[in-house]
PDB file of C-alpha atoms in Angstrom:
ATOM      1  CA  MET A 765     -41.359  -1.697  20.617  1.00 40.00           C
ATOM      2  CA  ARG A 766     -37.982  -0.946  22.192  1.00 45.00           C
ATOM      3  CA  HIS A 767     -37.579  -2.482  25.646  1.00 43.00           C
ATOM      4  CA  ASP A 768     -36.395   0.813  27.114  1.00 46.00           C
ATOM      5  CA  ALA A 769     -39.655   2.453  26.027  1.00 62.00           C
ATOM      6  CA  GLN A 770     -41.814  -0.135  27.752  1.00 65.00           C
ATOM      7  CA  ARG A 771     -44.053   0.788  30.665  1.00 66.00           C
ATOM      8  CA  LEU A 772     -45.418  -1.264  33.516  1.00 62.00           C
ATOM      9  CA  THR A 773     -48.858  -0.798  31.999  1.00 64.00           C
ATOM     10  CA  ASP A 774     -47.634  -2.524  28.817  1.00 63.00           C
ATOM     11  CA  LEU A 775     -46.936  -5.618  30.900  1.00 57.00           C
ATOM     12  CA  LEU A 776     -50.326  -5.398  32.587  1.00 62.00           C
ATOM     13  CA  GLU A 777     -51.962  -5.034  29.188  1.00 62.00           C
ATOM     14  CA  ALA A 778     -50.034  -8.030  27.835  1.00 58.00           C
ATOM     15  CA  VAL A 779     -51.308 -10.328  30.596  1.00 56.00           C
ATOM     16  CA  GLY A 780     -54.816  -8.851  30.595  1.00 55.00           C
ATOM     17  CA  LEU A 781     -54.770  -7.220  34.036  1.00 55.00           C
ATOM     18  CA  PHE A 782     -56.967  -4.138  34.642  1.00 60.00           C
ATOM     19  CA  CYS A 783     -58.123  -4.267  31.035  1.00 68.00           C
ATOM     20  CA  GLY A 784     -61.583  -5.728  30.440  1.00 67.00           C
ATOM     21  CA  PRO A 785     -64.317  -4.223  28.249  1.00 73.00           C
ATOM     22  CA  VAL A 786     -64.140  -0.469  27.884  1.00 80.00           C
ATOM     23  CA  PRO A 787     -67.396   1.101  29.118  1.00 75.00           C
ATOM     24  CA  GLN A 788     -69.349   2.782  26.341  1.00 73.00           C
ATOM     25  CA  LEU A 789     -71.886   5.356  27.470  1.00 71.00           C
ATOM     26  CA  SER A 790     -75.195   5.095  25.648  1.00 66.00           C
ATOM     27  CA  VAL A 791     -76.393   8.472  26.900  1.00 59.00           C
ATOM     28  CA  GLY A 792     -75.822  11.757  25.148  1.00 62.00           C
ATOM     29  CA  ALA A 793     -74.452  14.857  26.802  1.00 62.00           C
ATOM     30  CA  PRO A 794     -75.477  14.900  30.477  1.00 69.00           C
ATOM     31  CA  PRO A 795     -77.636  17.733  31.759  1.00 67.00           C
ATOM     32  CA  ALA A 796     -76.005  20.528  33.696  1.00 70.00           C
ATOM     33  CA  PRO A 797     -76.227  20.220  37.487  1.00 73.00           C
ATOM     34  CA  ARG A 798     -79.414  21.822  38.756  1.00 80.00           C
ATOM     35  CA  VAL A 799     -78.594  24.807  40.945  1.00 88.00           C
ATOM     36  CA  PRO A 800     -80.453  24.349  44.247  1.00 90.00           C
ATOM     37  CA  TYR A 801     -82.339  27.355  45.570  1.00 89.00           C
ATOM     38  CA  PRO A 802     -79.992  27.894  48.581  1.00 90.00           C
ATOM     39  CA  VAL A 803     -77.033  28.070  46.190  1.00 93.00           C
ATOM     40  CA  GLU A 804     -78.814  30.435  43.820  1.00 92.00           C
ATOM     41  CA  SER A 805     -79.884  32.620  46.735  1.00 92.00           C
ATOM     42  CA  ALA A 806     -76.371  32.775  48.190  1.00 91.00           C
ATOM     43  CA  LEU A 807     -74.933  33.805  44.823  1.00 93.00           C
ATOM     44  CA  ARG A 808     -77.609  36.326  43.842  1.00 90.00           C
ATOM     45  CA  ASP A 809     -75.481  39.363  44.753  1.00 89.00           C
ATOM     46  CA  ALA A 810     -72.070  37.746  44.501  1.00 89.00           C
ATOM     47  CA  ASP A 811     -69.264  38.998  42.303  1.00 90.00           C
ATOM     48  CA  PRO A 812     -69.811  37.551  38.784  1.00 91.00           C
ATOM     49  CA  ALA A 813     -66.351  35.965  38.757  1.00 90.00           C
ATOM     50  CA  VAL A 814     -66.988  34.225  42.084  1.00 91.00           C
ATOM     51  CA  ARG A 815     -70.429  33.075  40.930  1.00 93.00           C
ATOM     52  CA  ALA A 816     -68.902  31.606  37.781  1.00 94.00           C
ATOM     53  CA  ARG A 817     -66.274  29.691  39.760  1.00 94.00           C
ATOM     54  CA  VAL A 818     -68.933  28.205  42.063  1.00 95.00           C
ATOM     55  CA  LEU A 819     -71.210  27.097  39.236  1.00 95.00           C
ATOM     56  CA  ASP A 820     -68.387  26.140  36.849  1.00 96.00           C
ATOM     57  CA  PRO A 821     -65.376  25.088  38.991  1.00 96.00           C
ATOM     58  CA  LEU A 822     -63.537  23.578  36.007  1.00 97.00           C
ATOM     59  CA  GLY A 823     -63.937  26.671  33.819  1.00 96.00           C
ATOM     60  CA  ARG A 824     -65.662  24.782  31.012  1.00 95.00           C
ATOM     61  CA  ASP A 825     -67.978  27.668  30.147  1.00 93.00           C
ATOM     62  CA  ARG A 826     -65.142  30.071  29.456  1.00 91.00           C
ATOM     63  CA  GLU A 827     -62.807  30.205  26.485  1.00 90.00           C
ATOM     64  CA  PRO A 828     -60.391  27.251  26.544  1.00 88.00           C
ATOM     65  CA  PRO A 829     -56.690  27.975  26.987  1.00 91.00           C
ATOM     66  CA  ARG A 830     -54.432  28.092  23.960  1.00 88.00           C
ATOM     67  CA  PRO A 831     -52.061  25.149  23.435  1.00 83.00           C
ATOM     68  CA  GLY A 832     -48.838  25.915  25.243  1.00 84.00           C
ATOM     69  CA  ARG A 833     -50.423  28.756  27.238  1.00 91.00           C
ATOM     70  CA  PRO A 834     -52.053  27.330  30.383  1.00 95.00           C
ATOM     71  CA  ASP A 835     -54.603  29.368  32.324  1.00 96.00           C
ATOM     72  CA  PRO A 836     -54.730  29.315  36.147  1.00 96.00           C
ATOM     73  CA  LEU A 837     -57.767  27.538  37.598  1.00 97.00           C
ATOM     74  CA  LEU A 838     -58.980  29.580  40.560  1.00 96.00           C
ATOM     75  CA  LEU A 839     -60.965  28.167  43.462  1.00 96.00           C
ATOM     76  CA  PRO A 840     -64.385  29.615  44.326  1.00 92.00           C
ATOM     77  CA  GLU A 841     -64.120  31.838  47.405  1.00 91.00           C
ATOM     78  CA  LEU A 842     -66.927  33.816  49.034  1.00 84.00           C
ATOM     79  CA  THR A 843     -65.370  34.855  52.338  1.00 69.00           C
ATOM     80  CA  GLY A 844     -64.102  38.085  53.825  1.00 52.00           C
ATOM     81  CA  ALA A 845     -63.668  40.775  51.177  1.00 43.00           C
ATOM     82  CA  ALA A 846     -65.254  38.430  48.621  1.00 44.00           C
ATOM     83  CA  ARG A 847     -68.681  38.754  50.270  1.00 44.00           C
ATOM     84  CA  PRO A 848     -71.290  40.956  48.548  1.00 46.00           C
ATOM     85  CA  GLY A 849     -70.815  44.639  49.392  1.00 48.00           C
ATOM     86  CA  ALA A 850     -67.420  44.099  51.039  1.00 45.00           C
ATOM     87  CA  GLY A 851     -65.344  45.849  48.387  1.00 47.00           C
ATOM     88  CA  PRO A 852     -63.111  44.572  45.588  1.00 45.00           C
ATOM     89  CA  THR A 853     -62.814  40.810  45.338  1.00 48.00           C
ATOM     90  CA  PRO A 854     -59.255  39.605  46.113  1.00 56.00           C
ATOM     91  CA  LEU A 855     -57.523  37.179  43.814  1.00 71.00           C
ATOM     92  CA  ALA A 856     -58.700  33.675  44.658  1.00 80.00           C
ATOM     93  CA  PRO A 857     -56.176  30.894  45.297  1.00 93.00           C
ATOM     94  CA  GLU A 858     -55.298  28.478  42.515  1.00 95.00           C
ATOM     95  CA  ALA A 859     -56.538  24.890  42.618  1.00 96.00           C
ATOM     96  CA  ARG A 860     -53.173  23.351  43.476  1.00 97.00           C
ATOM     97  CA  GLN A 861     -52.458  19.996  45.084  1.00 97.00           C
ATOM     98  CA  VAL A 862     -51.339  20.395  48.677  1.00 95.00           C
ATOM     99  CA  ASP A 863     -48.250  18.150  48.398  1.00 93.00           C
ATOM    100  CA  GLU A 864     -46.554  15.777  45.958  1.00 92.00           C
ATOM    101  CA  THR A 865     -48.815  12.843  46.933  1.00 92.00           C
ATOM    102  CA  THR A 866     -52.241  14.496  46.563  1.00 95.00           C
ATOM    103  CA  CYS A 867     -52.564  15.015  42.805  1.00 96.00           C
ATOM    104  CA  GLY A 868     -55.209  12.267  42.633  1.00 95.00           C
ATOM    105  CA  ALA A 869     -57.081  13.665  45.626  1.00 96.00           C
ATOM    106  CA  ALA A 870     -57.066  17.188  44.144  1.00 97.00           C
ATOM    107  CA  VAL A 871     -58.494  15.830  40.883  1.00 98.00           C
ATOM    108  CA  LEU A 872     -61.229  13.903  42.721  1.00 97.00           C
ATOM    109  CA  VAL A 873     -62.207  16.976  44.745  1.00 98.00           C
ATOM    110  CA  MET A 874     -62.473  19.155  41.639  1.00 98.00           C
ATOM    111  CA  LEU A 875     -64.462  16.426  39.868  1.00 97.00           C
ATOM    112  CA  ARG A 876     -66.971  16.360  42.711  1.00 96.00           C
ATOM    113  CA  LEU A 877     -67.239  20.163  42.892  1.00 96.00           C
ATOM    114  CA  ALA A 878     -67.953  20.309  39.151  1.00 96.00           C
ATOM    115  CA  GLY A 879     -70.979  18.040  39.572  1.00 93.00           C
ATOM    116  CA  ASP A 880     -72.323  19.418  42.853  1.00 94.00           C
ATOM    117  CA  PRO A 881     -72.989  23.187  43.132  1.00 94.00           C
ATOM    118  CA  ALA A 882     -73.828  22.833  46.844  1.00 95.00           C
ATOM    119  CA  ALA A 883     -70.392  21.332  47.537  1.00 96.00           C
ATOM    120  CA  ALA A 884     -68.723  24.091  45.503  1.00 96.00           C
ATOM    121  CA  LEU A 885     -70.630  26.728  47.499  1.00 96.00           C
ATOM    122  CA  ALA A 886     -69.603  25.078  50.778  1.00 96.00           C
ATOM    123  CA  LEU A 887     -65.969  25.389  49.735  1.00 96.00           C
ATOM    124  CA  ALA A 888     -66.486  29.001  48.671  1.00 95.00           C
ATOM    125  CA  ARG A 889     -68.037  29.887  52.064  1.00 94.00           C
ATOM    126  CA  ASP A 890     -65.621  27.978  54.272  1.00 95.00           C
ATOM    127  CA  PRO A 891     -64.426  30.389  56.994  1.00 93.00           C
ATOM    128  CA  ARG A 892     -60.858  29.079  56.658  1.00 92.00           C
ATOM    129  CA  GLY A 893     -60.735  30.311  53.055  1.00 94.00           C
ATOM    130  CA  ALA A 894     -60.883  28.282  49.866  1.00 95.00           C
ATOM    131  CA  GLY A 895     -57.174  27.383  49.864  1.00 95.00           C
ATOM    132  CA  PRO A 896     -57.041  25.751  53.324  1.00 96.00           C
ATOM    133  CA  ALA A 897     -60.459  24.159  52.776  1.00 97.00           C
ATOM    134  CA  PHE A 898     -59.308  22.673  49.456  1.00 97.00           C
ATOM    135  CA  ALA A 899     -56.179  21.310  51.173  1.00 97.00           C
ATOM    136  CA  ALA A 900     -58.288  19.698  53.914  1.00 97.00           C
ATOM    137  CA  LEU A 901     -60.560  18.083  51.326  1.00 97.00           C
ATOM    138  CA  GLN A 902     -57.522  16.679  49.530  1.00 96.00           C
ATOM    139  CA  ARG A 903     -56.171  15.073  52.690  1.00 94.00           C
ATOM    140  CA  ALA A 904     -59.565  13.603  53.623  1.00 94.00           C
ATOM    141  CA  THR A 905     -60.071  12.269  50.100  1.00 94.00           C
ATOM    142  CA  GLN A 906     -56.617  10.726  49.966  1.00 91.00           C
ATOM    143  CA  LEU A 907     -57.178   8.975  53.291  1.00 88.00           C
ATOM    144  CA  ARG A 908     -60.471   7.542  52.043  1.00 87.00           C
ATOM    145  CA  THR A 909     -59.107   6.313  48.709  1.00 84.00           C
ATOM    146  CA  ARG A 910     -55.813   4.681  49.615  1.00 75.00           C
ATOM    147  CA  ARG A 911     -56.843   2.476  52.610  1.00 73.00           C
ATOM    148  CA  VAL A 912     -53.839   0.120  53.018  1.00 66.00           C
ATOM    149  CA  TRP A 913     -52.037   1.711  50.036  1.00 71.00           C
ATOM    150  CA  PRO A 914     -48.828   3.576  51.126  1.00 70.00           C
ATOM    151  CA  ARG A 915     -49.398   7.322  51.394  1.00 75.00           C
ATOM    152  CA  ARG A 916     -46.161   8.130  49.542  1.00 73.00           C
ATOM    153  CA  LEU A 917     -47.606   6.419  46.439  1.00 75.00           C
ATOM    154  CA  GLY A 918     -50.634   8.709  46.332  1.00 78.00           C
ATOM    155  CA  THR A 919     -54.047   7.544  45.132  1.00 88.00           C
ATOM    156  CA  PRO A 920     -54.223   4.181  43.309  1.00 90.00           C
ATOM    157  CA  PRO A 921     -56.479   3.988  40.221  1.00 92.00           C
ATOM    158  CA  TRP A 922     -58.868   1.529  41.891  1.00 92.00           C
ATOM    159  CA  GLY A 923     -59.218   3.846  44.885  1.00 92.00           C
ATOM    160  CA  ALA A 924     -59.858   6.797  42.595  1.00 94.00           C
ATOM    161  CA  ALA A 925     -62.520   4.832  40.691  1.00 94.00           C
ATOM    162  CA  ARG A 926     -64.233   3.862  43.935  1.00 93.00           C
ATOM    163  CA  ALA A 927     -64.387   7.461  45.163  1.00 94.00           C
ATOM    164  CA  ALA A 928     -64.897   9.340  41.882  1.00 95.00           C
ATOM    165  CA  GLN A 929     -68.206  11.177  41.679  1.00 92.00           C
ATOM    166  CA  TYR A 930     -69.602  13.486  39.043  1.00 94.00           C
ATOM    167  CA  GLY A 931     -73.283  14.004  39.743  1.00 88.00           C
ATOM    168  CA  PRO A 932     -74.903  10.556  39.498  1.00 87.00           C
ATOM    169  CA  TRP A 933     -72.119   8.871  37.528  1.00 90.00           C
ATOM    170  CA  ARG A 934     -70.036   6.020  38.908  1.00 90.00           C
ATOM    171  CA  TYR A 935     -66.551   5.304  37.553  1.00 95.00           C
ATOM    172  CA  THR A 936     -64.359   2.317  36.761  1.00 93.00           C
ATOM    173  CA  HIS A 937     -60.681   2.107  35.759  1.00 93.00           C
ATOM    174  CA  ARG A 938     -58.744   0.677  32.833  1.00 92.00           C
ATOM    175  CA  VAL A 939     -55.039   0.403  32.067  1.00 89.00           C
ATOM    176  CA  VAL A 940     -53.681   2.207  28.986  1.00 87.00           C
ATOM    177  CA  GLY A 941     -50.900   0.271  27.254  1.00 70.00           C
ATOM    178  CA  SER A 942     -48.698   1.523  24.441  1.00 67.00           C
ATOM    179  CA  ARG A 943     -50.690  -0.531  21.911  1.00 61.00           C
ATOM    180  CA  GLU A 944     -53.891   1.224  22.973  1.00 49.00           C
ATOM    181  CA  PRO A 945     -53.944   4.065  20.372  1.00 46.00           C
ATOM    182  CA  SER A 946     -54.405   1.518  17.545  1.00 45.00           C
ATOM    183  CA  ALA A 947     -56.737  -0.816  19.445  1.00 47.00           C
ATOM    184  CA  GLY A 948     -59.881   0.302  17.660  1.00 43.00           C
ATOM    185  CA  PRO A 949     -63.038   2.214  18.578  1.00 38.00           C
ATOM    186  CA  ARG A 950     -63.266   0.637  22.046  1.00 50.00           C
ATOM    187  CA  ALA A 951     -59.809   1.867  23.078  1.00 83.00           C
ATOM    188  CA  VAL A 952     -59.470   3.385  26.541  1.00 90.00           C
ATOM    189  CA  LEU A 953     -58.333   6.844  25.456  1.00 91.00           C
ATOM    190  CA  ARG A 954     -61.041   6.980  22.801  1.00 90.00           C
ATOM    191  CA  ALA A 955     -63.616   6.288  25.530  1.00 91.00           C
ATOM    192  CA  ALA A 956     -62.073   9.007  27.704  1.00 94.00           C
ATOM    193  CA  VAL A 957     -62.203  11.540  24.875  1.00 93.00           C
ATOM    194  CA  ASP A 958     -65.793  10.557  24.037  1.00 92.00           C
ATOM    195  CA  ALA A 959     -66.887  10.979  27.670  1.00 93.00           C
ATOM    196  CA  ALA A 960     -65.241  14.389  27.981  1.00 95.00           C
ATOM    197  CA  SER A 961     -66.768  15.434  24.649  1.00 93.00           C
ATOM    198  CA  ALA A 962     -70.173  14.542  26.109  1.00 91.00           C
ATOM    199  CA  GLY A 963     -69.503  16.635  29.221  1.00 92.00           C
ATOM    200  CA  ILE A 964     -68.289  14.040  31.745  1.00 94.00           C
ATOM    201  CA  PRO A 965     -64.756  14.754  33.078  1.00 97.00           C
ATOM    202  CA  VAL A 966     -62.272  11.859  33.186  1.00 97.00           C
ATOM    203  CA  PRO A 967     -59.287  11.424  35.568  1.00 98.00           C
ATOM    204  CA  LEU A 968     -56.138  10.275  33.747  1.00 97.00           C
ATOM    205  CA  TYR A 969     -52.901   8.873  35.183  1.00 95.00           C
ATOM    206  CA  SER A 970     -49.599   9.759  33.518  1.00 92.00           C
ATOM    207  CA  GLY A 971     -46.159   8.185  33.715  1.00 85.00           C
ATOM    208  CA  GLY A 972     -42.932   7.353  31.919  1.00 75.00           C
ATOM    209  CA  ASP A 973     -41.153   4.211  30.733  1.00 72.00           C
ATOM    210  CA  LEU A 974     -38.386   1.802  31.733  1.00 63.00           C
ATOM    211  CA  GLY A 975     -35.801   3.820  29.845  1.00 62.00           C
ATOM    212  CA  HIS A 976     -35.737   6.233  32.803  1.00 63.00           C
ATOM    213  CA  GLY A 977     -35.812   3.597  35.545  1.00 60.00           C
ATOM    214  CA  ALA A 978     -38.436   1.354  37.115  1.00 59.00           C
ATOM    215  CA  THR A 979     -39.975   4.143  39.181  1.00 63.00           C
ATOM    216  CA  ALA A 980     -40.745   6.106  36.004  1.00 60.00           C
ATOM    217  CA  ALA A 981     -42.571   3.174  34.404  1.00 58.00           C
ATOM    218  CA  VAL A 982     -45.457   3.169  36.900  1.00 66.00           C
ATOM    219  CA  PRO A 983     -48.354   5.674  37.139  1.00 73.00           C
ATOM    220  CA  ARG A 984     -46.834   8.839  38.610  1.00 80.00           C
ATOM    221  CA  HIS A 985     -49.338  11.682  38.344  1.00 94.00           C
ATOM    222  CA  VAL A 986     -53.077  12.352  37.959  1.00 97.00           C
ATOM    223  CA  VAL A 987     -54.755  15.021  35.829  1.00 98.00           C
ATOM    224  CA  LEU A 988     -58.385  15.638  34.859  1.00 98.00           C
ATOM    225  CA  LEU A 989     -59.606  15.651  31.264  1.00 98.00           C
ATOM    226  CA  THR A 990     -62.289  18.316  31.648  1.00 97.00           C
ATOM    227  CA  ALA A 991     -63.524  18.890  28.096  1.00 96.00           C
ATOM    228  CA  VAL A 992     -62.920  18.248  24.398  1.00 95.00           C
ATOM    229  CA  ARG A 993     -63.889  21.013  21.990  1.00 93.00           C
ATOM    230  CA  GLN A 994     -63.448  21.893  18.345  1.00 87.00           C
ATOM    231  CA  THR A 995     -60.975  24.763  17.901  1.00 85.00           C
ATOM    232  CA  VAL A 996     -59.182  26.389  14.983  1.00 79.00           C
ATOM    233  CA  VAL A 997     -56.428  23.778  15.319  1.00 76.00           C
ATOM    234  CA  GLY A 998     -58.866  20.850  15.429  1.00 85.00           C
ATOM    235  CA  PRO A 999     -60.291  18.797  18.326  1.00 90.00           C
ATOM    236  CA  THR A1000     -58.586  20.029  21.482  1.00 93.00           C
ATOM    237  CA  ALA A1001     -58.604  18.547  24.984  1.00 95.00           C
ATOM    238  CA  THR A1002     -58.525  20.699  28.112  1.00 97.00           C
ATOM    239  CA  LEU A1003     -56.824  19.172  31.149  1.00 98.00           C
ATOM    240  CA  TYR A1004     -56.649  20.340  34.759  1.00 98.00           C
ATOM    241  CA  GLU A1005     -53.114  19.760  36.031  1.00 98.00           C
ATOM    242  CA  PRO A1006     -53.069  20.026  39.855  1.00 97.00           C
ATOM    243  CA  SER A1007     -49.352  20.611  40.494  1.00 96.00           C
ATOM    244  CA  SER A1008     -49.546  23.880  38.537  1.00 95.00           C
ATOM    245  CA  GLY A1009     -53.191  24.563  39.422  1.00 97.00           C
ATOM    246  CA  ALA A1010     -53.821  25.334  35.760  1.00 97.00           C
ATOM    247  CA  LEU A1011     -55.822  24.336  32.695  1.00 98.00           C
ATOM    248  CA  HIS A1012     -53.823  23.119  29.697  1.00 96.00           C
ATOM    249  CA  ALA A1013     -54.895  22.632  26.081  1.00 95.00           C
ATOM    250  CA  VAL A1014     -53.607  19.661  24.075  1.00 93.00           C
ATOM    251  CA  PRO A1015     -54.588  18.527  20.566  1.00 91.00           C
ATOM    252  CA  VAL A1016     -56.583  15.306  20.885  1.00 91.00           C
ATOM    253  CA  ASP A1017     -54.282  13.472  18.476  1.00 87.00           C
ATOM    254  CA  ALA A1018     -51.282  14.380  20.635  1.00 87.00           C
ATOM    255  CA  LEU A1019     -53.094  13.244  23.791  1.00 88.00           C
ATOM    256  CA  ARG A1020     -53.852   9.845  22.278  1.00 79.00           C
ATOM    257  CA  GLY A1021     -50.282   9.038  21.218  1.00 72.00           C
ATOM    258  CA  ALA A1022     -46.650   9.921  21.735  1.00 53.00           C
ATOM    259  CA  GLY A1023     -46.172  11.347  18.241  1.00 58.00           C
ATOM    260  CA  GLY A1024     -46.971  14.729  16.773  1.00 64.00           C
ATOM    261  CA  ALA A1025     -45.093  17.969  16.324  1.00 74.00           C
ATOM    262  CA  PRO A1026     -42.540  18.926  18.987  1.00 78.00           C
ATOM    263  CA  ARG A1027     -44.775  21.772  20.189  1.00 80.00           C
ATOM    264  CA  ALA A1028     -47.716  19.375  20.658  1.00 79.00           C
ATOM    265  CA  GLN A1029     -45.466  16.917  22.493  1.00 80.00           C
ATOM    266  CA  ALA A1030     -44.280  19.683  24.811  1.00 85.00           C
ATOM    267  CA  SER A1031     -47.868  20.774  25.491  1.00 86.00           C
ATOM    268  CA  ARG A1032     -48.856  17.176  26.279  1.00 87.00           C
ATOM    269  CA  ARG A1033     -45.954  16.701  28.673  1.00 90.00           C
ATOM    270  CA  ARG A1034     -46.760  19.911  30.560  1.00 93.00           C
ATOM    271  CA  ALA A1035     -50.445  19.003  30.735  1.00 94.00           C
ATOM    272  CA  LEU A1036     -49.540  15.566  32.113  1.00 93.00           C
ATOM    273  CA  GLY A1037     -47.417  17.034  34.899  1.00 92.00           C
ATOM    274  CA  GLY A1038     -44.091  16.517  33.140  1.00 89.00           C
ATOM    275  CA  TRP A1039     -44.718  12.897  32.093  1.00 87.00           C
ATOM    276  CA  PRO A1040     -44.932  11.716  28.463  1.00 86.00           C
ATOM    277  CA  HIS A1041     -47.717   9.120  28.506  1.00 86.00           C
ATOM    278  CA  VAL A1042     -51.265   8.505  29.696  1.00 91.00           C
ATOM    279  CA  VAL A1043     -51.025   5.109  31.423  1.00 89.00           C
ATOM    280  CA  TRP A1044     -54.371   4.655  33.197  1.00 92.00           C
ATOM    281  CA  ALA A1045     -57.872   6.116  32.928  1.00 95.00           C
ATOM    282  CA  VAL A1046     -60.762   6.355  35.382  1.00 96.00           C
ATOM    283  CA  LEU A1047     -63.791   6.116  33.107  1.00 95.00           C
ATOM    284  CA  PRO A1048     -67.478   6.824  33.750  1.00 94.00           C
ATOM    285  CA  SER A1049     -69.738   3.800  33.505  1.00 86.00           C
ATOM    286  CA  GLU A1050     -73.458   3.365  32.897  1.00 67.00           C
ATOM    287  CA  GLU A1051     -74.002   2.433  36.535  1.00 62.00           C
ATOM    288  CA  ARG A1052     -75.388   5.390  38.478  1.00 62.00           C
ATOM    289  CA  ARG A1053     -75.358   6.352  42.122  1.00 58.00           C
ATOM    290  CA  GLU A1054     -77.590   8.595  44.143  1.00 53.00           C
ATOM    291  CA  GLY A1055     -76.259  12.132  43.827  1.00 49.00           C
ATOM    292  CA  PRO A1056     -77.281  15.775  43.481  1.00 49.00           C
ATOM    293  CA  ALA A1057     -80.458  16.431  41.515  1.00 43.00           C
ATOM    294  CA  TRP A1058     -79.678  17.053  37.844  1.00 43.00           C
ATOM    295  CA  ARG A1059     -81.820  19.046  35.482  1.00 38.00           C
ATOM    296  CA  ALA A1060     -83.939  16.836  33.231  1.00 26.00           C
TER     297      ALA A1060
END
């Protein structure tokens, strides 16, 4: 490996920090969140598009975006003109991070909404509107996850793992070094892809390498691996990228490594917020927590 291509996570991997066994889920695809009666009742006469965004905040039930052609991810909003009988539904705001430090917080909020229809409905009904409510949730989440961590550095992986919630699943975190793609079936990115294939979203940190300075070699941005599906071009990952508020499609092979065709590399970089590598992953573990009731 060239020195100028090395990342901080390579050094952590070399000394065994933040590595450990990669969690392997023994369960199959998780059940869909059960829609509580109050949520179902509130959405009975709602606009179909609004209903879909409440029950499927990550857009996993719709057609995935095409590689290189991201789709905006709109927030659920059920206020003002969006209420039943109030006329045409206005265009909902996109799920964008509120500032350059809240990418991790935005990902954690969307992860929670995807596993909790009641929380998604609360956002949709917030009298401030979905955009300001989403911004407030980001700030509250960031404050809870960083503790003594400097705000300008965003959400650390260990803070994200502590706060991450998707239904009853708890999360842990593992570093992704440059040797990881060839590390075998227990590799971190393989576990992330497997979890997303089974229906459990996975936060991923992206970054650069020492060739562009020390500040580029650390984790710089957070995205959410929402799904992995078979498409005409092969297994394709869908990622929510919070700075653009959009869903991006990336071939799984391109996501796992830095190689591939130039078009796939460009798609990966855009999906990772402009950074070339996945450097850390927040993975679901077998340990569960009390959460919303899920359909058996």
